[in-house]
XYZ file of C-alpha atoms in Angstrom:
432
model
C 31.769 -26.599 -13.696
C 32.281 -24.264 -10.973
C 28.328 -22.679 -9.862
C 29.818 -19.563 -10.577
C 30.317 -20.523 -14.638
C 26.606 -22.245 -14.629
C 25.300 -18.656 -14.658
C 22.141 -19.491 -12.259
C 20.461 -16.333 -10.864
C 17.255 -16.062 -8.701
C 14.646 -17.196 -10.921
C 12.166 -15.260 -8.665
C 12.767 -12.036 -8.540
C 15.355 -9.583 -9.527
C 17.997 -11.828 -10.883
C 20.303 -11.665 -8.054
C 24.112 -14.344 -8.755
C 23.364 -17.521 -7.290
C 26.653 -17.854 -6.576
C 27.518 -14.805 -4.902
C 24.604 -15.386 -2.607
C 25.167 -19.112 -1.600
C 28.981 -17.838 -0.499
C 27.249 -16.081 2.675
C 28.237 -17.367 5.707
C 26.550 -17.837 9.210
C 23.277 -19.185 7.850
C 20.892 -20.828 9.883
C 18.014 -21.515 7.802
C 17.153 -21.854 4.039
C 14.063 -20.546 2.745
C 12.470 -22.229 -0.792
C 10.006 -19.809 -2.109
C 7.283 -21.997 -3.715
C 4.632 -19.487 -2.474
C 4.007 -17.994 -6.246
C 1.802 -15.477 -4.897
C 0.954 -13.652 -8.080
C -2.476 -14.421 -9.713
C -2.271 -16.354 -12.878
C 0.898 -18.070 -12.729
C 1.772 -21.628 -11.831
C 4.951 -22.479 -13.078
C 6.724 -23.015 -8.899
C 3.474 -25.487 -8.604
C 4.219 -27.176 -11.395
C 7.869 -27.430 -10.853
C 7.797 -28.760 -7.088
C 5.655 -31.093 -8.194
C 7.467 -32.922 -10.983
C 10.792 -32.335 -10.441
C 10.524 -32.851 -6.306
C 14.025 -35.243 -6.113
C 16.045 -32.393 -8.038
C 14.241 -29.903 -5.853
C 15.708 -32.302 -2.571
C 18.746 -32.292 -4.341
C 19.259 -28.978 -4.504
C 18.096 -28.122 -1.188
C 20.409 -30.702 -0.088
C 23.543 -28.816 -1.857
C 22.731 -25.715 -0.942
C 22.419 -26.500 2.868
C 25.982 -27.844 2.196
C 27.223 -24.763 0.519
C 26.159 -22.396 2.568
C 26.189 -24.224 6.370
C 22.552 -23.968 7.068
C 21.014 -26.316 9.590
C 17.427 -26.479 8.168
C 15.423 -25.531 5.114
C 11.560 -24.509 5.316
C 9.486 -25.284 1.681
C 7.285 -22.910 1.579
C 3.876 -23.728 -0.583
C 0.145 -22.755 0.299
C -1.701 -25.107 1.937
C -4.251 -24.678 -0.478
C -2.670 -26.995 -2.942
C -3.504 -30.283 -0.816
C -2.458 -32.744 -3.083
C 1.023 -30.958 -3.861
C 1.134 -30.786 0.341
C 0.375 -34.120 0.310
C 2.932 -35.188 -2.104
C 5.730 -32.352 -0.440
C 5.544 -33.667 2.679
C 5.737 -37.512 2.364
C 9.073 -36.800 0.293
C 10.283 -34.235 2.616
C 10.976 -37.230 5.049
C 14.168 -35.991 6.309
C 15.002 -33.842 9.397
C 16.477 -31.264 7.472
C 13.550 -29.679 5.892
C 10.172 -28.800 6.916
C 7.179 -27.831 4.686
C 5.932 -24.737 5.428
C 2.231 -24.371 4.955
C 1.213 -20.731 3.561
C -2.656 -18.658 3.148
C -3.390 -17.904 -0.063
C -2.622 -14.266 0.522
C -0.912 -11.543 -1.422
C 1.983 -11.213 -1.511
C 2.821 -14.467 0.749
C 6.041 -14.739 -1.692
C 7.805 -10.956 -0.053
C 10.782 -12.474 1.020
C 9.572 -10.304 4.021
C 6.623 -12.554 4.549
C 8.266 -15.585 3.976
C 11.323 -14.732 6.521
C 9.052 -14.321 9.255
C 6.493 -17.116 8.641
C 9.053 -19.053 8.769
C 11.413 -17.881 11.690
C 9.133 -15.222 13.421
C 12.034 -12.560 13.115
C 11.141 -9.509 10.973
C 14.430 -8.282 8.779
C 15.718 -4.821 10.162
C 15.432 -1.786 8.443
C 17.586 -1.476 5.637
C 18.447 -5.136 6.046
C 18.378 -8.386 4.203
C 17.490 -11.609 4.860
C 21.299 -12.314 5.390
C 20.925 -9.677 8.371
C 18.937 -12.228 10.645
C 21.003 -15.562 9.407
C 18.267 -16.042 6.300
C 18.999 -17.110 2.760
C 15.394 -16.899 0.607
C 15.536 -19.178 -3.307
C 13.427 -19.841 -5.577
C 12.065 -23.021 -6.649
C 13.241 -22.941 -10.269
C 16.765 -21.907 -8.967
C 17.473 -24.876 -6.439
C 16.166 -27.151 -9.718
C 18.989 -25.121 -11.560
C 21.712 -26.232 -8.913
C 20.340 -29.473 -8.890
C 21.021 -29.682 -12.704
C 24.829 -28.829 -12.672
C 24.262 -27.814 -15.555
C 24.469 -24.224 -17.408
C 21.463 -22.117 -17.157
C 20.066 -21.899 -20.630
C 16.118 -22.902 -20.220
C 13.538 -21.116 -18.003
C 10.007 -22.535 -16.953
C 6.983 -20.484 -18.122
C 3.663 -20.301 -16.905
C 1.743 -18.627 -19.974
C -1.779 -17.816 -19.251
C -5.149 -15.567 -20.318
C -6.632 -15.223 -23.196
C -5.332 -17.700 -24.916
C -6.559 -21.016 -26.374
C -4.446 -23.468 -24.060
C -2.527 -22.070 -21.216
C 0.629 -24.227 -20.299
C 3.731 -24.172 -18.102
C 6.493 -25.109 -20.451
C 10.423 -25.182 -20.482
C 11.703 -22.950 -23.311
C 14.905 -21.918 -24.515
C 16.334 -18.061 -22.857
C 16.873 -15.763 -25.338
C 13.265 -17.207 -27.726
C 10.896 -14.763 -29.265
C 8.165 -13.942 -26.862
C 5.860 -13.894 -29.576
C 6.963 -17.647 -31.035
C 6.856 -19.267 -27.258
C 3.489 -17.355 -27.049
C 1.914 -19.422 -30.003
C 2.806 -22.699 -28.293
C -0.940 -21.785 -27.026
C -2.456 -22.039 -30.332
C -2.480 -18.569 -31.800
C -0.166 -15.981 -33.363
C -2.735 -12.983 -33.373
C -1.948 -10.641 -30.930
C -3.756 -7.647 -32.095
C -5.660 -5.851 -29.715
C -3.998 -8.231 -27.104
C -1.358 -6.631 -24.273
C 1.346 -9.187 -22.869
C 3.140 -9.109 -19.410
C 5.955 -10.559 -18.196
C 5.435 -11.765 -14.723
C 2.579 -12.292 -13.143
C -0.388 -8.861 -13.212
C 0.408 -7.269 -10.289
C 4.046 -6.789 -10.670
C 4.573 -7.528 -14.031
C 5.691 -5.757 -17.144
C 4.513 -4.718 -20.421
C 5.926 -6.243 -23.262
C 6.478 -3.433 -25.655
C 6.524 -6.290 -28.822
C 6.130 -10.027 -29.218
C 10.042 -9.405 -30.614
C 11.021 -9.091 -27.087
C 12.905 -12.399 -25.595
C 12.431 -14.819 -22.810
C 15.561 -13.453 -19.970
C 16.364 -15.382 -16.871
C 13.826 -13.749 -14.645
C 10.741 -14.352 -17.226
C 8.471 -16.136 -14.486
C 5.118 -16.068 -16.674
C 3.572 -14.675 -19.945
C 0.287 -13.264 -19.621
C -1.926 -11.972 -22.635
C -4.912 -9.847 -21.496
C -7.122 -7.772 -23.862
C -6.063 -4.356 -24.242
C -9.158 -2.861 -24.197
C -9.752 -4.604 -20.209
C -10.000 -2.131 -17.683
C -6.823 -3.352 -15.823
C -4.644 -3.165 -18.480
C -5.892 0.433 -18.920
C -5.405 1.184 -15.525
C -1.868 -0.253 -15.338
C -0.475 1.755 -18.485
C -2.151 5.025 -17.328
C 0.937 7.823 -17.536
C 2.720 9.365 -14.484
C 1.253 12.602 -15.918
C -2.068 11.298 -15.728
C -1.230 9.467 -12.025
C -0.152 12.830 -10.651
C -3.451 14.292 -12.108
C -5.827 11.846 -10.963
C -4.098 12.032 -7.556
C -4.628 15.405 -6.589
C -7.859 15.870 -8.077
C -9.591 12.503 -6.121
C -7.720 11.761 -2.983
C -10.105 11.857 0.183
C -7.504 10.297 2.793
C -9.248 7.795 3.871
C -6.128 5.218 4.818
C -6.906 1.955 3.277
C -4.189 2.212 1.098
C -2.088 2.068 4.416
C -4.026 0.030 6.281
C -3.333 -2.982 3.862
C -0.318 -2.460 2.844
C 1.601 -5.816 3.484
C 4.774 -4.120 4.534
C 3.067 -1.724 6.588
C 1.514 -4.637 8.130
C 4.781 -6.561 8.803
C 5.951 -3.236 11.094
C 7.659 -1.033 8.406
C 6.848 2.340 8.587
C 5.146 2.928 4.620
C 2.570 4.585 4.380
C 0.990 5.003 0.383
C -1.746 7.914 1.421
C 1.427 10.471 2.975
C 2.609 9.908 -0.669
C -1.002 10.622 -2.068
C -1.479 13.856 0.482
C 1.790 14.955 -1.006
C 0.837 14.355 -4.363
C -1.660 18.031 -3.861
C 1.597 20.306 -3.551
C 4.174 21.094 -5.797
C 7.537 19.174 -6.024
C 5.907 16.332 -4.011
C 7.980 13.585 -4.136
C 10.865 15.835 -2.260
C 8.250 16.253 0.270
C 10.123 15.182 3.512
C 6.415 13.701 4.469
C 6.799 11.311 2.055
C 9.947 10.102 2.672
C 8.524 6.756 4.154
C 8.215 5.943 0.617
C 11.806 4.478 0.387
C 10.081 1.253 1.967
C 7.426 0.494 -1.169
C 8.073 -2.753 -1.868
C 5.709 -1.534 -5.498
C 3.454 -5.165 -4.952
C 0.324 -2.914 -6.024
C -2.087 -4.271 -3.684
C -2.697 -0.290 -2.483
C -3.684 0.646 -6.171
C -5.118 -2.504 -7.561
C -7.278 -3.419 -4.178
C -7.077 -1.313 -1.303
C -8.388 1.991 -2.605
C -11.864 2.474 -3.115
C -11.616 4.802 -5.726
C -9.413 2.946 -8.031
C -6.765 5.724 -7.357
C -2.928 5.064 -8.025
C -0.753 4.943 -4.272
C 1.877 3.131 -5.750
C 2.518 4.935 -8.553
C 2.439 8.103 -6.435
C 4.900 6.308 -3.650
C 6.758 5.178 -6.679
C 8.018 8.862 -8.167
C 8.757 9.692 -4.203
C 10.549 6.380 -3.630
C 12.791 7.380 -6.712
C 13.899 10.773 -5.707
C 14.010 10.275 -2.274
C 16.841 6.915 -2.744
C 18.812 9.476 -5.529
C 18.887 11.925 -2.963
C 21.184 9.684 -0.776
C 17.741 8.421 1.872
C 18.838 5.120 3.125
C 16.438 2.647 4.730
C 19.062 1.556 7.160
C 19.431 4.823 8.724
C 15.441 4.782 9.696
C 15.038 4.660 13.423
C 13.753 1.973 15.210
C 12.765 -1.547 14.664
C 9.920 -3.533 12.921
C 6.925 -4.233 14.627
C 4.383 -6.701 13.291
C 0.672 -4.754 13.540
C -2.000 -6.159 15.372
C -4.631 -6.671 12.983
C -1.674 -7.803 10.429
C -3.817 -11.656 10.170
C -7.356 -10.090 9.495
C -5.971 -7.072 7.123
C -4.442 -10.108 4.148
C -5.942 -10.215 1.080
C -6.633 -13.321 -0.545
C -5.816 -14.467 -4.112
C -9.591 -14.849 -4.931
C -10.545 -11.728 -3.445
C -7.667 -9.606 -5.690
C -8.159 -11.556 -8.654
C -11.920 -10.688 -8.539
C -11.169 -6.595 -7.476
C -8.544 -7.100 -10.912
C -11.149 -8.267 -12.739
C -8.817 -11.022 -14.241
C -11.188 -14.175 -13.246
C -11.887 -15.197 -16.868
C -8.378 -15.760 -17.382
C -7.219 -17.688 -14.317
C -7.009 -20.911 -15.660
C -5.016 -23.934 -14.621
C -1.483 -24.492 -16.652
C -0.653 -27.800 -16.939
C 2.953 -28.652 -17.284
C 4.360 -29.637 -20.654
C 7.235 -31.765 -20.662
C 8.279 -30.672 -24.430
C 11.145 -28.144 -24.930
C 10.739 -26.250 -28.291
C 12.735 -25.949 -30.600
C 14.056 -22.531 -31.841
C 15.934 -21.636 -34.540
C 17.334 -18.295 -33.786
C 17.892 -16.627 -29.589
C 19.020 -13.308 -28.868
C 20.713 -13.122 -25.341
C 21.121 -10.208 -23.873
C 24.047 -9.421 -21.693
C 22.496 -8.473 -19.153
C 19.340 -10.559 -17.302
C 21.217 -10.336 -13.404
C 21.823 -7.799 -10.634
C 25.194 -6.355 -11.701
C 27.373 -5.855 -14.508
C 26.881 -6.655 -18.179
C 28.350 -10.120 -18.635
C 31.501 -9.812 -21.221
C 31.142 -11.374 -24.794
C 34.006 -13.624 -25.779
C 32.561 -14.962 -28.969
C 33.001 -13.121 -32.353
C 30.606 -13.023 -35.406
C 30.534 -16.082 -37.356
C 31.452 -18.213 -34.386
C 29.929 -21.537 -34.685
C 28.970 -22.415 -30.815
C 26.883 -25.379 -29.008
C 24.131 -24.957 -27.065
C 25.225 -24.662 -22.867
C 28.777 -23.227 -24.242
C 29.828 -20.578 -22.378
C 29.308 -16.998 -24.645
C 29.967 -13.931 -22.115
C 31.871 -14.276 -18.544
C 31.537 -12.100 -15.742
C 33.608 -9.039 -15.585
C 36.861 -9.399 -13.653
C 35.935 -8.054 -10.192
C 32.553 -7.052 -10.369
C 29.070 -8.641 -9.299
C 27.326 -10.619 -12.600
C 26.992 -14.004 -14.569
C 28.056 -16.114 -16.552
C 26.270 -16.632 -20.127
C 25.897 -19.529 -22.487
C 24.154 -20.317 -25.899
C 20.741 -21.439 -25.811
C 20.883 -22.979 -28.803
C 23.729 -24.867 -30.625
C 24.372 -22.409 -34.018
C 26.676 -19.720 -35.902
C 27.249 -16.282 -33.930
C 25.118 -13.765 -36.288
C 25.217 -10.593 -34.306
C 27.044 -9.291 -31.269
C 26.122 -5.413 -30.125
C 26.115 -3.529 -26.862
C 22.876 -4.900 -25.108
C 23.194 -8.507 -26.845
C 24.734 -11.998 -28.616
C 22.005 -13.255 -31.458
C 22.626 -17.004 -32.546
C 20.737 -18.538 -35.824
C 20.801 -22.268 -35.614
C-alpha cells in the first residue's frame, strides 16, 4: 500500500496526515518526539524501548522519503537505562540521541526544534519554515509497520488497580479498554484523554479510543484538580476579575514566552476586568497560547485561570482574521529561559496528582473486542468518505472510508474483522 492508504496520522498531537507531511521537501533534519512530557503517561517510553528496530526502521524510511540528512531522538535523560539502550542501537551516523530535562512541556515541537537545531521557528511559522519535520514515536512505529493504522498504544494510569501501556483496537469502548486495569466502576471517577495538563474530559466511558488517544487517565472527581479543570468559562471570567493582582508569574513561566514569543497570560487576565475583553487589542498576544496550562496549573499563586482567560481571547482574536505571521519581529530566546523550567516532579506535586503517578508497564496482549465504532473523523482535515454499506461483512485493516478527492484527510480501515451495523454522519460501527 501506498502511505497515503495506511491512514497514519501524528500520534502526538493533533492528528496531522502522515503522508501529506513526509511529501515536504528541503528537509534537513528529522525530529522523533519521545520527550512525553505530560505527567502520568508512558506509552513513547515504553514504545522506544521495545519496539527500537521498527523505530530505526522507520526513521530510516522517513529520512528517505523526505531527503533529510540527520534525525535527532529526542528522550529525557532521566530514563538512563532507555538512554543506555537508545544509544548503543543508534550506532549509525544518521541519528543522534538527543538528551532532554525533565521539564514541561520539553515535547512543544517549539522546544524540541530548538534543542535540537538552536533555531527558534518564526512567527506564524512551522517547523517546515526552518527545514524541520517533528514525529512522534508511535507514528515512525506506524511507518515501520506498512501496515494500516488500526491499533493505538495506551498508557492508562491513576486510580486504578494496575496501570498498563497496552495496544488496543481504534474505535474500542473507553470504558471496556479501561477495565483491562481491573475494575468497571467508574462512579465518582472522571477520565481524560491525554495526559492532565492538556487532556480532555471524557464525557462517558461510551466514548472510543481515536487515533490521537495518547493515554487514559481516571482521577477522582471529587480531587481538587479535576474541579479546577472543569470550572465554567462563566465562572473563569468571574474568578478573574474578582482575584487578579498582576503579579507576572503567569508570564514569566510561560514556556513560549520563554522561547522569545511575545505571550503574555496576565495582559489577558488585566483584560479580563473590562467589558468585551477578549476584543481587547491588549490582549491580542494571545493568538500565541500554545493552551499547555503550566500558567494556570503552576505558575499562579493564587490558583487563578490565565489560560482559560488567554483561551476566550485567543478564539476571537484568530476569528477576527489576527494572524501570527503578520506579528513583527523575530523570536528571541529569554535570558533566564534555563532557570524559569519547571520540572515534572515539581508540577506533578503543584497538581496534586502524585498518588497516581505510577509506572505502566507495557503489555504485549492486544484485546479483543467485539464491536468498534470509528469515527470519520480522528485527523486534521476533512471527514474521511465511507464506502462500505450496512450489512457489509469487512476484515479487520480493510480499507472503510477514503480521503475526499482533493482535500487534506485519511484513509480509514476496520479495526476489527465483522458485519457493517451502522453507518451515520460522524461514524462506521462494526459488530464482530
Amino acid at each position: 500500500m501506498e502511505l497515503s492508504e495506511l491512514g497514519i496520522v501524528g500520534c502526538g498531537g493533533a492528528g496531522f496526515p502522515t503522508h501529506v507531511k513526509l511529501s515536504a521537501k528541503n528537509i534537513d533534519s528529522l525530529i522523533v518526539n519521545g520527550a512525553e512530557c505530560e505527567p502520568l503517561l508512558h506509552k513513547d517510553k515504553e514504545i522506544l524501548f521495545h519496539f527500537t528496530n521498527q523505530i530505526l526502521s522507520g526513521i530510516k524510511f522517513t529520512l528517505e522519503m523526505t531527503g533529510a540528512k540527520k534525525a535527532y531522538l529526542a528522550v529525557k535523560k532521566k530514563y538512563s537505562s532507555l538512554l543506555s539502550h537508545l544509544e548503543a542501537s543508534c550506532n549509525v551516523p544518521w541519528i543522534q540521541v538527543l538528551p532532554l530535562g525533565d521539564f514541561y512541556p520539553s515535547g512543544d515541537e517549539y522546544e524540541l526544534v530548538y534543542e535540537a537545531t538552536g533555531k527558534l521557528i518564526p512567527f506564524g511559522g512551522i517547523p517546515l519554515d526552518i527545514g524541520c519535520v517533528v514525529s512522534n514515536v508511535e507514528t515512525l512505529l506506524n511507518i515501520s509497520r506498512q501496515k494500516p493504522f488500526i491499533t493505538k498504544f495506551l498508557t492508562i494510569n491513576g486510580a486504578v488497580p494496575n496501570p498498563i501501556t497496552i495496544e488496543v483496537p481504534i474505535g474500542a469502548k473507553i470504558g471496556e479498554i479501561l477495565s483491562l486495569t481491573g475494575t468497571t466502576d467508574w462512579n465518582g471517577m472522571t477520565i481524560i484523554d491525554g495526559g492532565p495538563m492538556m487532556g480532555r474530559i471524557i464525557e462517558s466511558p461510551d466514548e472510543v479510543v481515536t487515533k490521537t488517544c495518547g493515554g487514559l487517565l481516571v482521577i477522582p472527581s471529587e480531587h481538587p484538580f479535576i474541579k479546577k479543570i472543569t470550572r465554567t468559562s462563566e465562572n473563569n471570567r468571574f474568578i478573574a476579575r474578582s482575584s487578579c493582582d498582576q503579579c507576572t508569574d503567569c508570564s514569566e513561566l510561560c514556556p513560549r514566552h520563554l522561547l522569545g514569543y511575545p505571550i503574555n497570560p496576565h495582559k489577558a487576565m488585566r483584560t479580563a476586568q473590562m467589558s468585551q475583553f477578549e476584543s481587547s487589542n491588549y490582549s491580542l498576544d494571545s493568538i500565541f497560547c500554545c493552551e499547555c496550562g503550566l500558567c494556570s496549573l503552576f505558575a499562579c499563586p493564587e490558583d487563578l485561570p490565565p489560560r482559560e482567560i488567554a483561551k476566550m481571547a485567543k478564539s476571537h482574536h484568530l476569528a477576527s482574521g489576527a494572524k501570527l505571521k503578520d506579528w513583527p519581529g523575530n523570536p528571541m530566546i529569554h535570558p533566564m529561559r534555563s532557570f524559569r523550567r519547571v520540572s515534572i516532579s515539581q508540577l506533578v506535586k503543584r497538581i496534586g496528582l502524585t498518588e497516581f503517578d505510577h509506572p505502566a508497564p507495557y503489555s504485549n496482549r492486544i484485546p479483543l473486542v467485539s464491536k468498534v465504532r470509528l469515527p470519520l473523523k480522528m485527523h486534521i482535515g476533512a471527514p474521511s468518505v465511507p464506502i462500505v454499506k450496512v450489512g457489509e461483512k469487512v476484515i479487520a485493516g480493510q480499507i472503510i472510508g477514503k480521503i475526499p478527492n482533493g482535500k487534506l484527510g485519511a484513509t480509514l480501515h476496520s479495526s476489527i474483522a465483522g458485519k457493517v451495523e451502522l453507518i451515520d454522519s460522524n461514524s462506521i460501527t462494526i459488530s464482530g
